[in-house]
Each structure stands twice: as C-alpha cells, then as structure tokens.
mmCIF file of C-alpha atoms in Angstrom:
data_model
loop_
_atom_site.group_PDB
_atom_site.id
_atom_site.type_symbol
_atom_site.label_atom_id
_atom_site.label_comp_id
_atom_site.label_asym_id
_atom_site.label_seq_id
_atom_site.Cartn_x
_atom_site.Cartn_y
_atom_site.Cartn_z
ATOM 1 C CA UNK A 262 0.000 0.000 0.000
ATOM 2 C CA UNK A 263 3.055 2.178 -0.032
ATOM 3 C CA UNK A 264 4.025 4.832 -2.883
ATOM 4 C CA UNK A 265 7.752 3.973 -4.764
ATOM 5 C CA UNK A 266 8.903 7.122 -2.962
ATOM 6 C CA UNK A 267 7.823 5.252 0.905
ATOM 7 C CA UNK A 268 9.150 1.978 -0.477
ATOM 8 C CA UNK A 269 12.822 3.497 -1.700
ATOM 9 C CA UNK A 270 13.054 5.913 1.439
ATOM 10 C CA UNK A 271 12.431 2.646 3.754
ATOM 11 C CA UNK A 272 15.013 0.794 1.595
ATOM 12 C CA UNK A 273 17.721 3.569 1.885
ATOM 13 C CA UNK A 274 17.116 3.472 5.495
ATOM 14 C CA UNK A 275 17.279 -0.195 5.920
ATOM 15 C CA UNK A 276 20.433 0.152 3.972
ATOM 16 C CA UNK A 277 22.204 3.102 6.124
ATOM 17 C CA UNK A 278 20.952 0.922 9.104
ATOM 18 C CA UNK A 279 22.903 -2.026 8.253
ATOM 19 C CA UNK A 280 26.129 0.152 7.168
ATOM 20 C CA UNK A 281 26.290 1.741 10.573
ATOM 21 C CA UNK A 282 26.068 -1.231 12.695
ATOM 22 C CA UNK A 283 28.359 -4.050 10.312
ATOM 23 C CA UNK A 284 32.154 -3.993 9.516
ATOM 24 C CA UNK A 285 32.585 -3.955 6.247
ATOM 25 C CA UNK A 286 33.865 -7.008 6.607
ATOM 26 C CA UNK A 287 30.582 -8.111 8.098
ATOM 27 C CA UNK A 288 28.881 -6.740 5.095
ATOM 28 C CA UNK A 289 30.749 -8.942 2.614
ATOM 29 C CA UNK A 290 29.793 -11.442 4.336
ATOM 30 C CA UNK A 291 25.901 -10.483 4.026
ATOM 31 C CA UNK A 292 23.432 -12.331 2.257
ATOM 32 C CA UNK A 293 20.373 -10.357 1.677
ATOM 33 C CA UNK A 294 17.328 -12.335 0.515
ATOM 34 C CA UNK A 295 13.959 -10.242 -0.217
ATOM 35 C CA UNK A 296 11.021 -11.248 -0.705
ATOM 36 C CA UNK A 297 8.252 -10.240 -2.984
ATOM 37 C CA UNK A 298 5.047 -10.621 -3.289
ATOM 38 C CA UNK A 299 4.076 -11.766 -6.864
ATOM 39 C CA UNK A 300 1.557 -8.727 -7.333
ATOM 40 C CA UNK A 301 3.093 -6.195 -5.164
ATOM 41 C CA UNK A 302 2.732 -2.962 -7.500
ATOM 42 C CA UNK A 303 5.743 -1.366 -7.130
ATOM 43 C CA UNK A 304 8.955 -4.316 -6.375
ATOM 44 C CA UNK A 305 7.225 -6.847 -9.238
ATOM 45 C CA UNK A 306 8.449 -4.995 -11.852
ATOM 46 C CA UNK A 307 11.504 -5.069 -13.818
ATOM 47 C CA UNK A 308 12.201 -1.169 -12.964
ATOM 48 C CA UNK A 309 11.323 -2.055 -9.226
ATOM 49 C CA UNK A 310 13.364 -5.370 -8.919
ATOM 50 C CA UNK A 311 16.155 -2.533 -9.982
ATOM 51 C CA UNK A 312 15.365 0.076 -7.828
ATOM 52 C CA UNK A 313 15.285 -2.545 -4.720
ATOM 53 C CA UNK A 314 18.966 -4.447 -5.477
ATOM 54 C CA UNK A 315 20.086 -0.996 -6.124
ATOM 55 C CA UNK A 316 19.563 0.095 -3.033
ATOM 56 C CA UNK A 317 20.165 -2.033 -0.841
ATOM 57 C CA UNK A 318 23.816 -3.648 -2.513
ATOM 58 C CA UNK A 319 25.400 -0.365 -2.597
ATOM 59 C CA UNK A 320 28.263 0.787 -3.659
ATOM 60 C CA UNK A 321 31.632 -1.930 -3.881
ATOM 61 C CA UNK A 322 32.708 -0.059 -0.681
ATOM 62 C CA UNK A 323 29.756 -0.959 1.356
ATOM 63 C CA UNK A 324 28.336 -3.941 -1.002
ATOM 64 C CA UNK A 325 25.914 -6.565 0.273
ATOM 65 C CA UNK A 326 24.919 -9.267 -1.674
ATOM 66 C CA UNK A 327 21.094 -8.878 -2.890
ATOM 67 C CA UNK A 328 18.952 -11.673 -3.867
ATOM 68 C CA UNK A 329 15.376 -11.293 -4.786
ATOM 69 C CA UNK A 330 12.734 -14.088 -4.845
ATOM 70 C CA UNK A 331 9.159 -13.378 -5.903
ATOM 71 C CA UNK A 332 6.535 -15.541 -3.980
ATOM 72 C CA UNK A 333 3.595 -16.278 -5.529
ATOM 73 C CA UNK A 334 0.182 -16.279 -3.111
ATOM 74 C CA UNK A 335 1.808 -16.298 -0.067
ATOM 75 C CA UNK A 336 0.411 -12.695 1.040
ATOM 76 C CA UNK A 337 0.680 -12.493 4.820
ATOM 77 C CA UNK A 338 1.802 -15.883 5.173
ATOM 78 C CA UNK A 339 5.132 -14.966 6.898
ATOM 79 C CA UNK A 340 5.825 -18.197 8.319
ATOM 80 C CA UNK A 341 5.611 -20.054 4.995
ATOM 81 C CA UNK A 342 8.023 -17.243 2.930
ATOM 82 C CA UNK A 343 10.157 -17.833 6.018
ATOM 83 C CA UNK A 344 10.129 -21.321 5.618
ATOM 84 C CA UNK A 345 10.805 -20.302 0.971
ATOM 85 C CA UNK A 346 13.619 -17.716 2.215
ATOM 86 C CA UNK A 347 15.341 -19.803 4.420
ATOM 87 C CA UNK A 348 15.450 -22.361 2.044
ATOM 88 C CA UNK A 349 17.321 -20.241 -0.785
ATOM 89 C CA UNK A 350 19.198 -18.974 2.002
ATOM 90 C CA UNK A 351 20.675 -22.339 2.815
ATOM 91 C CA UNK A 352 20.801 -23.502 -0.769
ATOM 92 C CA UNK A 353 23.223 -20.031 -1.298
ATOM 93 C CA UNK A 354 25.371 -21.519 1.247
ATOM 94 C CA UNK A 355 24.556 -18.794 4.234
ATOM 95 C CA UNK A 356 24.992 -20.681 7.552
ATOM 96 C CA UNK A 357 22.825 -18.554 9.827
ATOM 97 C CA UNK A 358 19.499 -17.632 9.410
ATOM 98 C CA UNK A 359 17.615 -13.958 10.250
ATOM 99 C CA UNK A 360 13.938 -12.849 9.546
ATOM 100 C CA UNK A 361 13.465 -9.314 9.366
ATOM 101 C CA UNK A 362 11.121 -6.973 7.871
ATOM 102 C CA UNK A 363 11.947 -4.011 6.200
ATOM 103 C CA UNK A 364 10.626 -1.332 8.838
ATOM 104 C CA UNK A 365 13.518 -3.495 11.137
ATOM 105 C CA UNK A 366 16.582 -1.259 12.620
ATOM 106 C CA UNK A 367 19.292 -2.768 14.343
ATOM 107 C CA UNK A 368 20.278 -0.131 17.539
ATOM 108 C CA UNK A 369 23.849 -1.804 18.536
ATOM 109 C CA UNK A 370 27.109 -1.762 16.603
ATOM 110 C CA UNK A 371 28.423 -5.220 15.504
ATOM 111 C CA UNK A 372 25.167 -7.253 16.090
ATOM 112 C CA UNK A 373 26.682 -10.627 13.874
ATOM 113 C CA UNK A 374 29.396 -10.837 16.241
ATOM 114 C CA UNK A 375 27.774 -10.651 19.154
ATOM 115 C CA UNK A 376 25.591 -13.030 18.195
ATOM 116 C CA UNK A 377 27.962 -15.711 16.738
ATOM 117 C CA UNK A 378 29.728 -15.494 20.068
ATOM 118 C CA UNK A 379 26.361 -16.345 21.885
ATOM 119 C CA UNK A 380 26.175 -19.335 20.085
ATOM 120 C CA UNK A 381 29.857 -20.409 20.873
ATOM 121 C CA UNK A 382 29.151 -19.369 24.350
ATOM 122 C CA UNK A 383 25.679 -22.183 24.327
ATOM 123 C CA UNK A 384 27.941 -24.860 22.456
ATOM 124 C CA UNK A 385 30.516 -24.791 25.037
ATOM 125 C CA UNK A 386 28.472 -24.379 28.076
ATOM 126 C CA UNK A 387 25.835 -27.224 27.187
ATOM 127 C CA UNK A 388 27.736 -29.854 24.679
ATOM 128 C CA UNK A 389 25.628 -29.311 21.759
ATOM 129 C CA UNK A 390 26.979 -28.621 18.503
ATOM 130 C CA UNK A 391 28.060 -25.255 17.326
ATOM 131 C CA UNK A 392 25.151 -23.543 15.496
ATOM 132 C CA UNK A 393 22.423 -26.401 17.901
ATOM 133 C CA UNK A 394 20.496 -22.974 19.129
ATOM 134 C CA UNK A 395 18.348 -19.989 18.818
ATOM 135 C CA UNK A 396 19.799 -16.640 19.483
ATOM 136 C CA UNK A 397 17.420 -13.789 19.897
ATOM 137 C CA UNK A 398 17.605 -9.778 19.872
ATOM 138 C CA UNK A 399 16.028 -8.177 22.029
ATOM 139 C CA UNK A 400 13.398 -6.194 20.578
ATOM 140 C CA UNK A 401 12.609 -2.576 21.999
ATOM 141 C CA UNK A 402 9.126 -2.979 21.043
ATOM 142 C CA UNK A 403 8.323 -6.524 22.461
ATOM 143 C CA UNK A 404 10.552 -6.560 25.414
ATOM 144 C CA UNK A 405 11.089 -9.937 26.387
ATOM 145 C CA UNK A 406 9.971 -11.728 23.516
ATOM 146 C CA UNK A 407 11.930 -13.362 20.969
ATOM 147 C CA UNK A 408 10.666 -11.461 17.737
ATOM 148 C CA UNK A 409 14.023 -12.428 15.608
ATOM 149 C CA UNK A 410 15.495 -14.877 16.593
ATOM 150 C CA UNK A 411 18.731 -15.925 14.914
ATOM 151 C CA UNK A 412 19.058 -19.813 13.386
ATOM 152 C CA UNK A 413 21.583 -22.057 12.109
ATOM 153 C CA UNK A 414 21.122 -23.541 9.163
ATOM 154 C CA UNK A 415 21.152 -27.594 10.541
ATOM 155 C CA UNK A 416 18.102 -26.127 12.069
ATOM 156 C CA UNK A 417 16.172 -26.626 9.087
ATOM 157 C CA UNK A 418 16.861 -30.501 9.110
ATOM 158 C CA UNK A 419 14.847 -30.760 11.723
ATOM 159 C CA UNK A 420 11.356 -29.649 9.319
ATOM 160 C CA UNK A 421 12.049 -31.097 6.141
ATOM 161 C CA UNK A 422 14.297 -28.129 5.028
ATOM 162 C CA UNK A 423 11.897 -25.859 7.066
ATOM 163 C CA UNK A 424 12.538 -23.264 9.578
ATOM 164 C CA UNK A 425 9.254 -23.969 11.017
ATOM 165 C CA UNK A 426 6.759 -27.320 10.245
ATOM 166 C CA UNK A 427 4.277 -26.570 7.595
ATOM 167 C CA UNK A 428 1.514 -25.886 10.674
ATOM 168 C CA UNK A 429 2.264 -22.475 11.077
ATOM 169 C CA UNK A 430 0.799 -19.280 9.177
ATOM 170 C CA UNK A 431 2.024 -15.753 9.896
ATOM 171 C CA UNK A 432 2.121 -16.141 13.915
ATOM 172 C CA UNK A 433 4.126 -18.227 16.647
ATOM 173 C CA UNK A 434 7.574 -19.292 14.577
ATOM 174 C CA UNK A 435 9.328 -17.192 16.706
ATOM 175 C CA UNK A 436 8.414 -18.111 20.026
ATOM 176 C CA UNK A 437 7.874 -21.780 19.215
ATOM 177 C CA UNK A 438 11.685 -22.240 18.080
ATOM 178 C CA UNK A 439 12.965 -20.254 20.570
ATOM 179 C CA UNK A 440 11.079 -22.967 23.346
ATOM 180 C CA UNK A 441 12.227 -25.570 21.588
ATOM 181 C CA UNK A 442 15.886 -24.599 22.062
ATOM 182 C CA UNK A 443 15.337 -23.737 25.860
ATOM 183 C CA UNK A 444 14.138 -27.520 26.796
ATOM 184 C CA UNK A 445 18.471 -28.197 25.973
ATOM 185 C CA UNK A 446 19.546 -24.610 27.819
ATOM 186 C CA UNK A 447 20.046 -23.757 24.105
ATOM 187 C CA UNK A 448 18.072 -20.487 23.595
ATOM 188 C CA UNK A 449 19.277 -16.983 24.880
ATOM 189 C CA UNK A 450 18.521 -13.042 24.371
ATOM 190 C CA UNK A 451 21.525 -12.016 22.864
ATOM 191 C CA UNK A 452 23.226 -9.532 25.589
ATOM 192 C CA UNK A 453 23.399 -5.693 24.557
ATOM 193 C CA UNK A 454 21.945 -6.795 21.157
ATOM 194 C CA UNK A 455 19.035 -4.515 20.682
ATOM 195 C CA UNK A 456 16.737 -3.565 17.665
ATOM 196 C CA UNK A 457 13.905 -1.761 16.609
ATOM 197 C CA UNK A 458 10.706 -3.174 15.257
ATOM 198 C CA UNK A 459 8.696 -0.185 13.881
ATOM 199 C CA UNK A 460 5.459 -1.487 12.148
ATOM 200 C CA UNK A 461 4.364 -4.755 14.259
ATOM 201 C CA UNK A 462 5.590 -5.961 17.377
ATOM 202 C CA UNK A 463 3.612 -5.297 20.132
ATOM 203 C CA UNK A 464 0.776 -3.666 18.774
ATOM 204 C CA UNK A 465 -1.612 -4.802 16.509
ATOM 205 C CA UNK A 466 -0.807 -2.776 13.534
ATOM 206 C CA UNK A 467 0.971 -5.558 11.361
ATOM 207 C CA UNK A 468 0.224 -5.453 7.233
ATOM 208 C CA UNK A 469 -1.906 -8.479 7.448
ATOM 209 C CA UNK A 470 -4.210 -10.371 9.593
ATOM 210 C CA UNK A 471 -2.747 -12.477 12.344
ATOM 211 C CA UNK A 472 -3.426 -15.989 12.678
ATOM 212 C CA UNK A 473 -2.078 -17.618 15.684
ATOM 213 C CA UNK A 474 -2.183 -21.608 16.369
ATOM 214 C CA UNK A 475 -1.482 -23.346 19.380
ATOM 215 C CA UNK A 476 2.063 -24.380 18.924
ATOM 216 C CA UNK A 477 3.022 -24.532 22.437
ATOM 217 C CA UNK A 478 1.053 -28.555 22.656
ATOM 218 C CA UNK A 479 1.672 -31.490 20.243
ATOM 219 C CA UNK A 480 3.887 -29.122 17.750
ATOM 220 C CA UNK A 481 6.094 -28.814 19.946
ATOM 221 C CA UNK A 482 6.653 -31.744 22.065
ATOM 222 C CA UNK A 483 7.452 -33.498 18.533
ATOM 223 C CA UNK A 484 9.834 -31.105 17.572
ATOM 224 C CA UNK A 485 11.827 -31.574 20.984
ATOM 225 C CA UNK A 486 11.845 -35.426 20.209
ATOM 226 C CA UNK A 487 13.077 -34.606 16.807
ATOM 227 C CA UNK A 488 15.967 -32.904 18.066
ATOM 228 C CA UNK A 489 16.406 -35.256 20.701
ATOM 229 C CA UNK A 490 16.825 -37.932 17.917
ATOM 230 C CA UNK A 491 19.216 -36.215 15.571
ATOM 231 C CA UNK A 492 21.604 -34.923 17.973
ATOM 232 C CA UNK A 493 23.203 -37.226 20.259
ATOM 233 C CA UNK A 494 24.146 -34.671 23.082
ATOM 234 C CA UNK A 495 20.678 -33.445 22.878
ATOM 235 C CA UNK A 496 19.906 -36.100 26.073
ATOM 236 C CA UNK A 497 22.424 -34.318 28.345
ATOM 237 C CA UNK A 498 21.776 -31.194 27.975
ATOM 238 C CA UNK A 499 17.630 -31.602 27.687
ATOM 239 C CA UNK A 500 16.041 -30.105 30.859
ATOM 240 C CA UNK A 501 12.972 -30.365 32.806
ATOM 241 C CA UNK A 502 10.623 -27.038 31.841
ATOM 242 C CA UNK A 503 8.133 -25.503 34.731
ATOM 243 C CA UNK A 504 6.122 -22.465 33.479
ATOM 244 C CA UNK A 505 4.930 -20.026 36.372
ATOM 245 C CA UNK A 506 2.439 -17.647 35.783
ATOM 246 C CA UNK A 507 2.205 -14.729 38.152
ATOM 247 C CA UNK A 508 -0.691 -12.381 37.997
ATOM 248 C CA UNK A 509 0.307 -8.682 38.536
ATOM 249 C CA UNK A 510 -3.343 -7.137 38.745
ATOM 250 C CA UNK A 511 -3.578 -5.253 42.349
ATOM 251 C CA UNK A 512 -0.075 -7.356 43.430
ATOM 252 C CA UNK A 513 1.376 -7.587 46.435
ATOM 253 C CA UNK A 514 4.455 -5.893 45.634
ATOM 254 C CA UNK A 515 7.111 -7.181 47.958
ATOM 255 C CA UNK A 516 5.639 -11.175 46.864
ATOM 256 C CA UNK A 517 6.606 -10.267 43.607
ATOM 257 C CA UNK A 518 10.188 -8.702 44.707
ATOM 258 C CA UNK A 519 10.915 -12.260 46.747
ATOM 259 C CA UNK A 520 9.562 -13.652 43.178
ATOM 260 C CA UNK A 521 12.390 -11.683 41.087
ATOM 261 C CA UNK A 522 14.612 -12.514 43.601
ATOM 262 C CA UNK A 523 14.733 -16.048 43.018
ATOM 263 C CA UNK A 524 16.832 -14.879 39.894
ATOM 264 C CA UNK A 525 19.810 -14.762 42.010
ATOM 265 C CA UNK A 526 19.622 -18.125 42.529
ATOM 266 C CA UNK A 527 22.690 -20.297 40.962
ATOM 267 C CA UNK A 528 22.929 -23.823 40.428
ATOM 268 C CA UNK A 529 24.700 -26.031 37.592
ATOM 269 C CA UNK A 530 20.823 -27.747 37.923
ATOM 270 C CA UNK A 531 19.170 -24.554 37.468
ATOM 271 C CA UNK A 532 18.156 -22.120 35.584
ATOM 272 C CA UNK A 533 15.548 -19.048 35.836
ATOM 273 C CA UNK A 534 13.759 -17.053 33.594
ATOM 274 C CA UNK A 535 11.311 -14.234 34.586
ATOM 275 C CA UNK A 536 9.352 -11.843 31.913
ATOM 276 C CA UNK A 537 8.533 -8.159 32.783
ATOM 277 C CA UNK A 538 6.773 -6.212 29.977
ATOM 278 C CA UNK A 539 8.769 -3.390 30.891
ATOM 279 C CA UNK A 540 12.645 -4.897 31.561
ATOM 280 C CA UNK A 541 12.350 -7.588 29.046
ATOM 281 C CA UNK A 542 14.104 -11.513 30.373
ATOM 282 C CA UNK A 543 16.835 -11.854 32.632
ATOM 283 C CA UNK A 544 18.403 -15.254 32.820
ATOM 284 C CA UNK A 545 20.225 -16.417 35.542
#
C-alpha cells in the first residue's frame, strides 16, 4: 500500500541501518534475501526489482549481496516465505538464518558478532553442537519476547528443510523455536543486542491479519523429540521445563520482589527465567 517514494526511502534506510552497525567485513559477508510478493505494485516490476537491489547492494565499498525471490500467493503468510527464504538462504550456502522486515533497525554496533559469540558461548556451556540454538535480539518494542530470533542452518533438518513445520501461518515461529531450544539450555537473548521493530511488534498494527495456532502442545513436544533424535548430546543437555504464571493485577508488591529474587539463585541444575513487559528476560 506504499508509494515507490515510501518503499525506496524505507530501503535507503534499511540500507544506512545495516552500514552503521556491520564492519565492512561483516557486510561482505551479508546475504540479503527479499522477498516479494508476486503482485506487489511497485517491487514486481523489472524497474522495481532494480530500484530494490540498487539500493540495498550499494556501492563496492559498502556492497551486500542482494537476492530477490518473488513468492507467488503467499500474502501475509510470513511463516511459509520464512520457511521459501530460508530455504534459498541455505541452498546459497549462508549458515545462519535472520527474519526481518523491512521497517527493522538494528540499535547496537556489531550485532553478527555478538551473536555468533552467543552461540559459541551455548555450544561450550551445554555440549551441543556449534550452530544447535536460537539466538534472539532483544526487541525494543516486544521486550522480552523473541521477535528475531537468529538460526543455524542444521536447524532446518529438523522440518524437512523448514525453519518452522508446515503448521504455522504468519504467527508463533518465533516463540515456538525459541522454546524448543530452551528444553536443551540452548536459547538466549543475545546480551546488549538490541533492535527496533517499527510497524508490528507489540501492537496490533501488522500489514496483514494475524493468525495464531497453538504451537506450544503437540507441535512442539514433537519437535523436541526430533531434536532429541538427531543430535546425540541433545539427552544431556535436555532439561525439565516448569512455566509459572504470576498475575500482577492489584499485586502484592514485595511477593513479587521475593519472586524476582529467586533470579539470584545459581545452580549447575538450574536455571531461571522471569518476563517483565517493561525490563524484558533476565536469565540467571
């Protein structure tokens, strides 16, 4: 529903977004994989397709490698062009995996290697693999939920060549790979790894209608059986998961502070996660 103008001055600063926070180093190593919708008026076109590598490769100084795939009636269905895009991804040889949106803007400086060291950091702590995790950002507009988180590319073994089974339409991937990670101690909120996600997120004001599914039941107990079967080390590192809800509606504050508190617990058998709209997860 955007003019050219809106779509080009979102591009450029996509673009100047991903300059200021990568090396060029980083950047050569980009891979850049957009998707289009078959009918969109102003990408599906050869003067668009132009106007979009354009912009976002740059110049040889600052050059990312662009790759554009047009999807054909998958409108809204984010989950399944996640599922398309991760697939040429892999097939191009890229050996992490990121979903983003083009209103997305990273806030810290050298994101990819903070991030690669989180998932050296989970391979060495828990056994696993290198690359057997989910690595989030932490998202300034859904604080404490894992909007983007980061794959590796044996990940998609575990669907068919899927990042997410076949279930899903446009809501839950996120969250439901992220939980399957944590039952091995393998899923984390990158630390001082922040973006922005400026149309979404939070509030409802997406550019399609959600449609959620209840992942969190049968989907998900068979993907943690997957990946207990595939990996070997999986059965060490696999932990027991106990959800606590807390209602905060007229709360007795200082029950809730001996709550939080419990975060400063430590224990090689242990580990705690609390949510808080408004500081985001702390793990301990």
């Amino acid at each position: 529903g955007l003019s050219r103008k809106d779509c080009t001055a979102r591009l450029e600063t996509l673009k100047a977004n991903l300059d200021a926070t990568t090396s060029p180093a980083d950047r050569r190593r980009l891979l850049v994989i957009v998707g289009v919708d078959s009918d969109d008026s102003v990408y599906c076109s050869e003067d668009g397709l132009t106007m979009l590598r354009a912009v976002l490769g740059g110049d040889r100084r600052h050059h990312i490698q662009v790759v554009v795939e047009v999807m054909e009636g998958l409108r809204g269905r984010i989950c399944r062009i996640w599922n398309a895009l991760a697939r040429v991804a892999a097939a191009l040889g890229a050996e992490f995996l990121l979903l983003f949106g083009d209103d997305v803007l990273m806030d810290s400086p050298n994101w990819r290697e903070r991030i690669l060291s989180e998932f050296q950091a989970i391979s060495e702590e828990t056994g696993l693999p290198y690359g057997r995790a989910c690595v989030a950002f932490n998202d300034r507009a859904y604080r404490g939920f894992p909007t983007f988180p980061v794959l590796h590319r044996s990940h998609l073994d575990l669907f068919g060549g899927r990042a997410v089974p076949t279930n899903f339409i446009n809501q839950g991937g996120d969250p439901f790979v992220f939980e399957l990670y944590a039952r091995f101690g393998a899923a984390r909120f990158a630390r001082g790894v922040w973006l922005t996600n400026t149309v979404g997120g939070a509030a409802d004001d997406t550019r399609y209608q959600k449609q959620h599914i209840r992942w969190n039941t049968f989907l998900l107990s068979e993907a943690v059986a997957s990946l207990r079967r595939v990996e070997p080390a999986a059965a060490a590192a696999e932990q027991l998961m106990i959800d606590v809800g807390v209602p905060t509606y007229r709360c007795d504050l200082e029950v809730l502070r001996r709550i939080v508190a419990c975060t400063s617990f430590r224990s090689r058998y242990c580990r705690i996660f609390y949510r808080h709209r408004d500081c985001g997860e702390r793990e301990t």
